[in-house]
Short mmCIF file of C-alpha atoms in Angstrom, two decimals:
data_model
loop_
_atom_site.label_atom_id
_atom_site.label_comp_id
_atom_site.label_asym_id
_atom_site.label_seq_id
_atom_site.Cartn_x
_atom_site.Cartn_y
_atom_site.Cartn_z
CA UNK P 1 31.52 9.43 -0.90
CA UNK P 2 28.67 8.65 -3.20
CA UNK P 3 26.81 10.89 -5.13
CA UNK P 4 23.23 11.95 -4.11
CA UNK P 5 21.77 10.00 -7.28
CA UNK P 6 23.95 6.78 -6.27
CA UNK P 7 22.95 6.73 -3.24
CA UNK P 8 18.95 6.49 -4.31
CA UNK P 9 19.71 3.95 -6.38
CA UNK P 10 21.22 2.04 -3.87
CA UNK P 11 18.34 2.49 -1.12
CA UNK P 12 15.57 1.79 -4.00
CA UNK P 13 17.07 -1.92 -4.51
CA UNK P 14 17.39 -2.72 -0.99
CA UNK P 15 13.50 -1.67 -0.59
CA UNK P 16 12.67 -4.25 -3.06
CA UNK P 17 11.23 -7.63 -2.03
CA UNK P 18 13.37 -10.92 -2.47
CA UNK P 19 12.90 -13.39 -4.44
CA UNK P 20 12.57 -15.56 -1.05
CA UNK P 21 9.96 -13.06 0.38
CA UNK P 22 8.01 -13.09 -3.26
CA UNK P 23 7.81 -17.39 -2.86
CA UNK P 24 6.97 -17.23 0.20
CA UNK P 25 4.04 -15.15 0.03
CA UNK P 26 2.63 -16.86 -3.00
CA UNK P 27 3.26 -20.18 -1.00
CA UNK P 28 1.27 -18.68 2.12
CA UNK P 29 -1.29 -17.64 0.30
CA UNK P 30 -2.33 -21.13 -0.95
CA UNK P 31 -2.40 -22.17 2.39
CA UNK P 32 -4.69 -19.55 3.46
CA UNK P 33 -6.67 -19.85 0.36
CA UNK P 34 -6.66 -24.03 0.56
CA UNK P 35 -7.57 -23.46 4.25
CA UNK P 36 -10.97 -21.72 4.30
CA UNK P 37 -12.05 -23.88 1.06
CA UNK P 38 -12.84 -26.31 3.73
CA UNK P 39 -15.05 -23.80 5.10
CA UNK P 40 -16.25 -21.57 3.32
CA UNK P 41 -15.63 -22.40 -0.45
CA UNK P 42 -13.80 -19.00 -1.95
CA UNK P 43 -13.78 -19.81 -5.90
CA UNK P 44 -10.89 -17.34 -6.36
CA UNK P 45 -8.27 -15.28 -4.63
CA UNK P 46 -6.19 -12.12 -5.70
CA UNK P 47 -2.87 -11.10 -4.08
CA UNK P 48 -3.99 -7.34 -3.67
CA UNK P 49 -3.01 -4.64 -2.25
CA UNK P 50 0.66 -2.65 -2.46
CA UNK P 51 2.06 -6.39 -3.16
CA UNK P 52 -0.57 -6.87 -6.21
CA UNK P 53 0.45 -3.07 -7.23
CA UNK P 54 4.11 -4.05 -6.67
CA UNK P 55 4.65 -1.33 -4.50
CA UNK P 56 5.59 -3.32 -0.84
CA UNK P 57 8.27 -2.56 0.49
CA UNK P 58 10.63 -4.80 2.71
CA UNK P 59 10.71 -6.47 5.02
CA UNK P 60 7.08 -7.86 3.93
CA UNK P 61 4.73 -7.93 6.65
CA UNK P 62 0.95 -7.62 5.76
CA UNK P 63 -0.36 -8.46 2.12
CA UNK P 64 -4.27 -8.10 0.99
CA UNK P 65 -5.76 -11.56 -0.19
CA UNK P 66 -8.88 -10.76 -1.94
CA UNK P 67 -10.91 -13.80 -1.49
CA UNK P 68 -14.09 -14.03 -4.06
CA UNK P 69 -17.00 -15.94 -2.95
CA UNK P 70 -20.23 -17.23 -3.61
CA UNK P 71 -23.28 -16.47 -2.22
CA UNK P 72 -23.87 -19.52 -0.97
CA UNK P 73 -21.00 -19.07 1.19
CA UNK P 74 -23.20 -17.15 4.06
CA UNK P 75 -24.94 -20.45 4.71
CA UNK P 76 -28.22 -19.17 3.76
CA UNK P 77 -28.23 -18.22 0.34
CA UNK P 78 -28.22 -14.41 1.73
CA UNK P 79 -25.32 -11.83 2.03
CA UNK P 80 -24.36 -11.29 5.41
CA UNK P 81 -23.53 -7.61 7.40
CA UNK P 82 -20.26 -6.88 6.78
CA UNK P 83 -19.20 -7.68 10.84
CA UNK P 84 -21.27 -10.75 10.38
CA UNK P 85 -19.20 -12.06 7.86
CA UNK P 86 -15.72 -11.15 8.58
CA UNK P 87 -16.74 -13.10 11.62
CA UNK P 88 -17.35 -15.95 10.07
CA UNK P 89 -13.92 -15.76 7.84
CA UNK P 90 -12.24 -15.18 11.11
CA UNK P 91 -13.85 -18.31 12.88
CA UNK P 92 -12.63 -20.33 9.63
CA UNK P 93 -9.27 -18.95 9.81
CA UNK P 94 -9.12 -19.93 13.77
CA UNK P 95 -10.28 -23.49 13.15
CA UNK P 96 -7.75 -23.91 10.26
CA UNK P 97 -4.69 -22.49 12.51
CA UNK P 98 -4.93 -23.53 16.15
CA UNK P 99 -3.26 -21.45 18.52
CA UNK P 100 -3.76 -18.18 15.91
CA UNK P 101 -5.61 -15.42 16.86
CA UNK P 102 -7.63 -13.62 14.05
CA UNK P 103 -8.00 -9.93 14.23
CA UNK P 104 -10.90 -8.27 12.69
CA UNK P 105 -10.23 -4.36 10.78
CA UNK P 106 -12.88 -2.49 8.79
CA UNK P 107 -12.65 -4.61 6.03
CA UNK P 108 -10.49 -7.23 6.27
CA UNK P 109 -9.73 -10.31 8.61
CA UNK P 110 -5.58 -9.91 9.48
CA UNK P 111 -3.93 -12.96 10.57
CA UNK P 112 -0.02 -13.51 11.07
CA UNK P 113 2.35 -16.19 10.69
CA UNK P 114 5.42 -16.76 12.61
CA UNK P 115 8.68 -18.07 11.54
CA UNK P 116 8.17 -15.89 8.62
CA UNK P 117 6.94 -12.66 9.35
CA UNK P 118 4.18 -12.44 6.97
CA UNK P 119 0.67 -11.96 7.70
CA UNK P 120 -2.72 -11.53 5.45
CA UNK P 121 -5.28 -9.11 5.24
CA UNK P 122 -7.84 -11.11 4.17
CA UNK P 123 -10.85 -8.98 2.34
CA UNK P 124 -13.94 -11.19 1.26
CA UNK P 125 -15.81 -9.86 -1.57
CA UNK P 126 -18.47 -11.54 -3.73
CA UNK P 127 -19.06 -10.63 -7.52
CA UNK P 128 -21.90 -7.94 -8.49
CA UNK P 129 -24.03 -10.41 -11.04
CA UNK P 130 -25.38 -7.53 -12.93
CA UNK P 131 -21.34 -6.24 -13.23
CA UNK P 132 -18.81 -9.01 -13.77
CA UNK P 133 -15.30 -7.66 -12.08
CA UNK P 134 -16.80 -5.67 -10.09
CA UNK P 135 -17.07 -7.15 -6.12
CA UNK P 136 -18.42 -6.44 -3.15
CA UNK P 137 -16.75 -5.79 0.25
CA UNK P 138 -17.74 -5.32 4.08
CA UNK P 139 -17.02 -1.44 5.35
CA UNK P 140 -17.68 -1.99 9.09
CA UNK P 141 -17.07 1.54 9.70
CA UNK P 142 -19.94 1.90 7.61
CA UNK P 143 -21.94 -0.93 8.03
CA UNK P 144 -22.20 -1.79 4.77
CA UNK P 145 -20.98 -3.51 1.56
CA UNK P 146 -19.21 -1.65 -1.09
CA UNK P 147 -17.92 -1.32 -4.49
CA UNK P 148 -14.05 -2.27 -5.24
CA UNK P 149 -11.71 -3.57 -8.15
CA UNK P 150 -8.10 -4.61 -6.95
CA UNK P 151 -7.51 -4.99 -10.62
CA UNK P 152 -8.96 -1.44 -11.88
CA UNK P 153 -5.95 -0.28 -8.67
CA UNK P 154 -3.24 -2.55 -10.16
CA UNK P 155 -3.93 -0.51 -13.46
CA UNK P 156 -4.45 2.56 -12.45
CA UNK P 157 -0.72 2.38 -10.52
CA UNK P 158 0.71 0.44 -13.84
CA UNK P 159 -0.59 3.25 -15.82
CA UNK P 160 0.55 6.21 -13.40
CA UNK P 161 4.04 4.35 -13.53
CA UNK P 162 4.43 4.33 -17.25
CA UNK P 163 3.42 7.60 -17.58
CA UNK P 164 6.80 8.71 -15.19
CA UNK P 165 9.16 6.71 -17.36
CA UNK P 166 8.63 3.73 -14.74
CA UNK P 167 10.35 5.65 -11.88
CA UNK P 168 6.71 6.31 -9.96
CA UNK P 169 6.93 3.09 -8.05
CA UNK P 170 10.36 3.45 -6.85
CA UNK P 171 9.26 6.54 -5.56
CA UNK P 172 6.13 5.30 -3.76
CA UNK P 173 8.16 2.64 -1.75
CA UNK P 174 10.71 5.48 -0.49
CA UNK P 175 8.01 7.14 0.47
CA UNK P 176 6.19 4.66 2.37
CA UNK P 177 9.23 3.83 4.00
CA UNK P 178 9.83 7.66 5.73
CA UNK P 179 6.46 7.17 6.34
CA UNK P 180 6.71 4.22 8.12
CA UNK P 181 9.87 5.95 9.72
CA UNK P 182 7.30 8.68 11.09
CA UNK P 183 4.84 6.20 12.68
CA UNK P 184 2.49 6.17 9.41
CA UNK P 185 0.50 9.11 9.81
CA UNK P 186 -0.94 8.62 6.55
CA UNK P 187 -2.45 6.10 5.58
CA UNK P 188 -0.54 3.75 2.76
CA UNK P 189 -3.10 3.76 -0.08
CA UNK P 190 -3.78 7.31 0.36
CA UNK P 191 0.05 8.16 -0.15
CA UNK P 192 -0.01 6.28 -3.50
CA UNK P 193 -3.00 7.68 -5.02
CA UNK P 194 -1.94 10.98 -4.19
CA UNK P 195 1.67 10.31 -5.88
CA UNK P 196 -0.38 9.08 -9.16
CA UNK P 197 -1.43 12.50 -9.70
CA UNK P 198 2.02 14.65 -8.37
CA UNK P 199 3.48 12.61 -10.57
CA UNK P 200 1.81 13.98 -13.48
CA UNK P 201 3.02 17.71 -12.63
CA UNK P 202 6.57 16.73 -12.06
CA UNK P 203 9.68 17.95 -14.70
CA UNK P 204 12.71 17.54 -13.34
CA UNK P 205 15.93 19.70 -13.77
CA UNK P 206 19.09 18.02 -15.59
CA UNK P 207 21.51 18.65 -12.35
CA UNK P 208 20.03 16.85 -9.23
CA UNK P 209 19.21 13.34 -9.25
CA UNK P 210 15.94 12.66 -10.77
CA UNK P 211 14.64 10.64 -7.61
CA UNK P 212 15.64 13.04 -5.06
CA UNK P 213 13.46 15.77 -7.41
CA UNK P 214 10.78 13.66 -7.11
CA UNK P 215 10.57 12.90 -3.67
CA UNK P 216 11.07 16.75 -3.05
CA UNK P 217 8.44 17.37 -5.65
CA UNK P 218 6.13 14.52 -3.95
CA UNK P 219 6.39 15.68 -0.51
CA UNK P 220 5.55 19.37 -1.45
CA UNK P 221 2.23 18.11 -3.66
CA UNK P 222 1.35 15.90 -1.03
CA UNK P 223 1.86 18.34 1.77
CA UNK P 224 -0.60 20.81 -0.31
CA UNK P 225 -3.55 18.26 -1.19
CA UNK P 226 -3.81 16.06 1.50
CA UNK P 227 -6.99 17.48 2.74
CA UNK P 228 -8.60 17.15 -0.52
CA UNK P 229 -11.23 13.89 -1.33
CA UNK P 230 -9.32 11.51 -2.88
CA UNK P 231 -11.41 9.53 -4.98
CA UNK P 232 -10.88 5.58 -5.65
CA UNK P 233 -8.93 5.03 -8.48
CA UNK P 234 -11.30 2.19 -9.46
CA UNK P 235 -14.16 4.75 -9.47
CA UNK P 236 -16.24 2.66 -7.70
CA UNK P 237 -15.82 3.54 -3.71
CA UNK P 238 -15.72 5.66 -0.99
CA UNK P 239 -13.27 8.38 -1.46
CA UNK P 240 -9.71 7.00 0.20
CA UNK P 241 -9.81 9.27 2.73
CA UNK P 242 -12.80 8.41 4.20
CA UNK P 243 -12.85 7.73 7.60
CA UNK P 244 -9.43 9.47 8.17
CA UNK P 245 -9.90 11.73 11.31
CA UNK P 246 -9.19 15.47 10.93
CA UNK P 247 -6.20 15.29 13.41
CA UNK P 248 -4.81 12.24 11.41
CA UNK P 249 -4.83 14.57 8.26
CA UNK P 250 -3.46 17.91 10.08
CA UNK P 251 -0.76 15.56 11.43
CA UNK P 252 -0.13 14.16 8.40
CA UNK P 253 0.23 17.31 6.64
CA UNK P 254 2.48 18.52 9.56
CA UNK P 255 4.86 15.98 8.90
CA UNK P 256 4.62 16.11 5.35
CA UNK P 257 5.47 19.95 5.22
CA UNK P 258 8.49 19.07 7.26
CA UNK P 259 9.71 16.60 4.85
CA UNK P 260 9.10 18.51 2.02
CA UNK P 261 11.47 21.47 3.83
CA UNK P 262 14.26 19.15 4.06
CA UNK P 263 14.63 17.46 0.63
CA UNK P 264 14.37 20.75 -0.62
CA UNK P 265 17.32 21.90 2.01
CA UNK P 266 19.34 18.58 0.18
CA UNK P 267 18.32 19.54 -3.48
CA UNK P 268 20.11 23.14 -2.69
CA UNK P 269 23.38 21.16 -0.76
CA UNK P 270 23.25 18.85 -4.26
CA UNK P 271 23.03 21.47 -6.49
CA UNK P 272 26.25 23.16 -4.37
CA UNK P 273 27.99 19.77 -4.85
CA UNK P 274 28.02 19.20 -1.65
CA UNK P 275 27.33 15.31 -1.26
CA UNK P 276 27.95 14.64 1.92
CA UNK P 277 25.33 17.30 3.48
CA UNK P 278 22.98 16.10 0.74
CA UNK P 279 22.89 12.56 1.79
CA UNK P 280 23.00 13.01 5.49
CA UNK P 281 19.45 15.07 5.17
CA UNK P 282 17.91 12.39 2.39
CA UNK P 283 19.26 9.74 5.26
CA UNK P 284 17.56 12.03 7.91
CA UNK P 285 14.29 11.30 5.93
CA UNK P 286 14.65 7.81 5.10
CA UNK P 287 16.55 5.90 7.74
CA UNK P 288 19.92 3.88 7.82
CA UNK P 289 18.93 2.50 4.94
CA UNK P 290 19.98 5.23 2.83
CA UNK P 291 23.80 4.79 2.09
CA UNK P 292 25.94 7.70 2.31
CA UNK P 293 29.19 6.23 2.50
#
């Protein structure tokens, strides 16, 4: 019978993407990128998103492709509303891949491949002249275009990662996978940003193993400040939990209590010795994946 912290180290390799899944992606994303030059002239792209932040878990379904364009790319020399636009990327992407079906989502244009698996967020954006790196994106919710940086988010995650002796990351994938196990009641991003500042408060205890401390300590934080704004990391949007509907939060924080009830429950079994109850609750959390024998 493995140990608690053998078995975490186990289940954090197997959430980590394949080499195949990582060439594939980068290959896909030419395509998509090579696709809607012939439309609508992107002079840039930016694998974004919790695959830019290395934080994706498998298997690899959605990734963000920023795509930076011109202004010249609405037709008229003009920005286009946000819906207007997305439309337009979306009637690009549907002449480029007959028989796909585009989806628009508040700020992005998803479309998925088969055979592989993978699909693309794509998010158009175009550069603020008066603020190089700094882009523009549609918010249909809002109506609107507004302020982002996937970079200023891959560095605010690299930082928040260093700072927890590179162990953050791990963390945020077994996270977003018992969230995914739960249906995703919160929302992906929001998870992460909130475990870049739990992180900070975290000191673990020379018994249990470190990870299972810090997804106890993770789930407790997060249970406790969900309902607080959550501002962009970047500095430069709406808060991350914008938009997120007061049942989605309560829920959320419902199911985040509960987690944070059992790891602690397993810290007290590890802390007993007792392995085997310890890794059939951290299994309860986090799926088959987990190995406990």
């Amino acid at each position: 019978m493995p140990t608690v912290a053998q078995s975490f180290e186990q289940f954090m390799q197997d959430l980590e993407l394949r080499e195949g899944e990582n060439r594939e992606a980068q290959r896909q994303e030419r395509v998509v990128f090579d696709a809607l030059r012939h439309h609508l002239s992107p002079r840039e792209s930016i694998l974004s998103g919790s695959y830019g932040r290395n934080t994706a878990i498998r298997p690899l379904h959605d990734i963000d492709l920023f795509l930076i364009f011109t202004t010249d790319s609405s037709g008229n020399g003009k920005v286009l509303q946000p819906q207007e636009f997305l439309e337009r990327v979306a009637q690009a992407l549907r002449k480029e891949f007959r028989g796909k079906q585009p989806r628009l989502q508040n700020r992005s244009v998803n479309i998925e491949f088969s055979g592989t698996g993978i699909g693309f967020d794509v998010v158009p954006a175009f550069e603020d002249l008066r603020q190089p790196g700094i882009y523009w994106i549609p918010d249909m919710r809002l109506g609107q275009w507004i302020r982002s940086n996937p970079r200023k988010h891959i560095a605010a995650c690299d930082e928040a990662n260093r700072k927890a002796m590179q162990r953050l990351k791990p963390l945020i994938k077994a996270i977003k996978r018992w969230n995914q196990l739960q249906g995703k009641p919160v929302p992906s991003f929001l998870l992460e940003v909130m475990a870049y500042e739990g992180i900070a408060s975290f000191q673990p205890e020379s018994h249990p193993s470190v990870y299972a401390q810090g997804m106890a300590h993770l789930f407790q934080f997060m249970s406790e400040h969900i309902r607080a704004d959550w501002k962009d990391p970047a500095g430069l949007g709406p808060p991350v939990n914008a938009g997120v509907g007061e049942g989605h939060l309560q829920q959320g924080q419902q199911r985040l209590s509960g987690a944070s009830r059992k790891a602690a429950r397993a810290l007290e079994l590890e802390r007993r010795v007792d392995m085997p109850g310890a890794n059939e609750l951290w299994r309860e959390l986090l799926g088959t994946d987990y190995p406990v024998r």
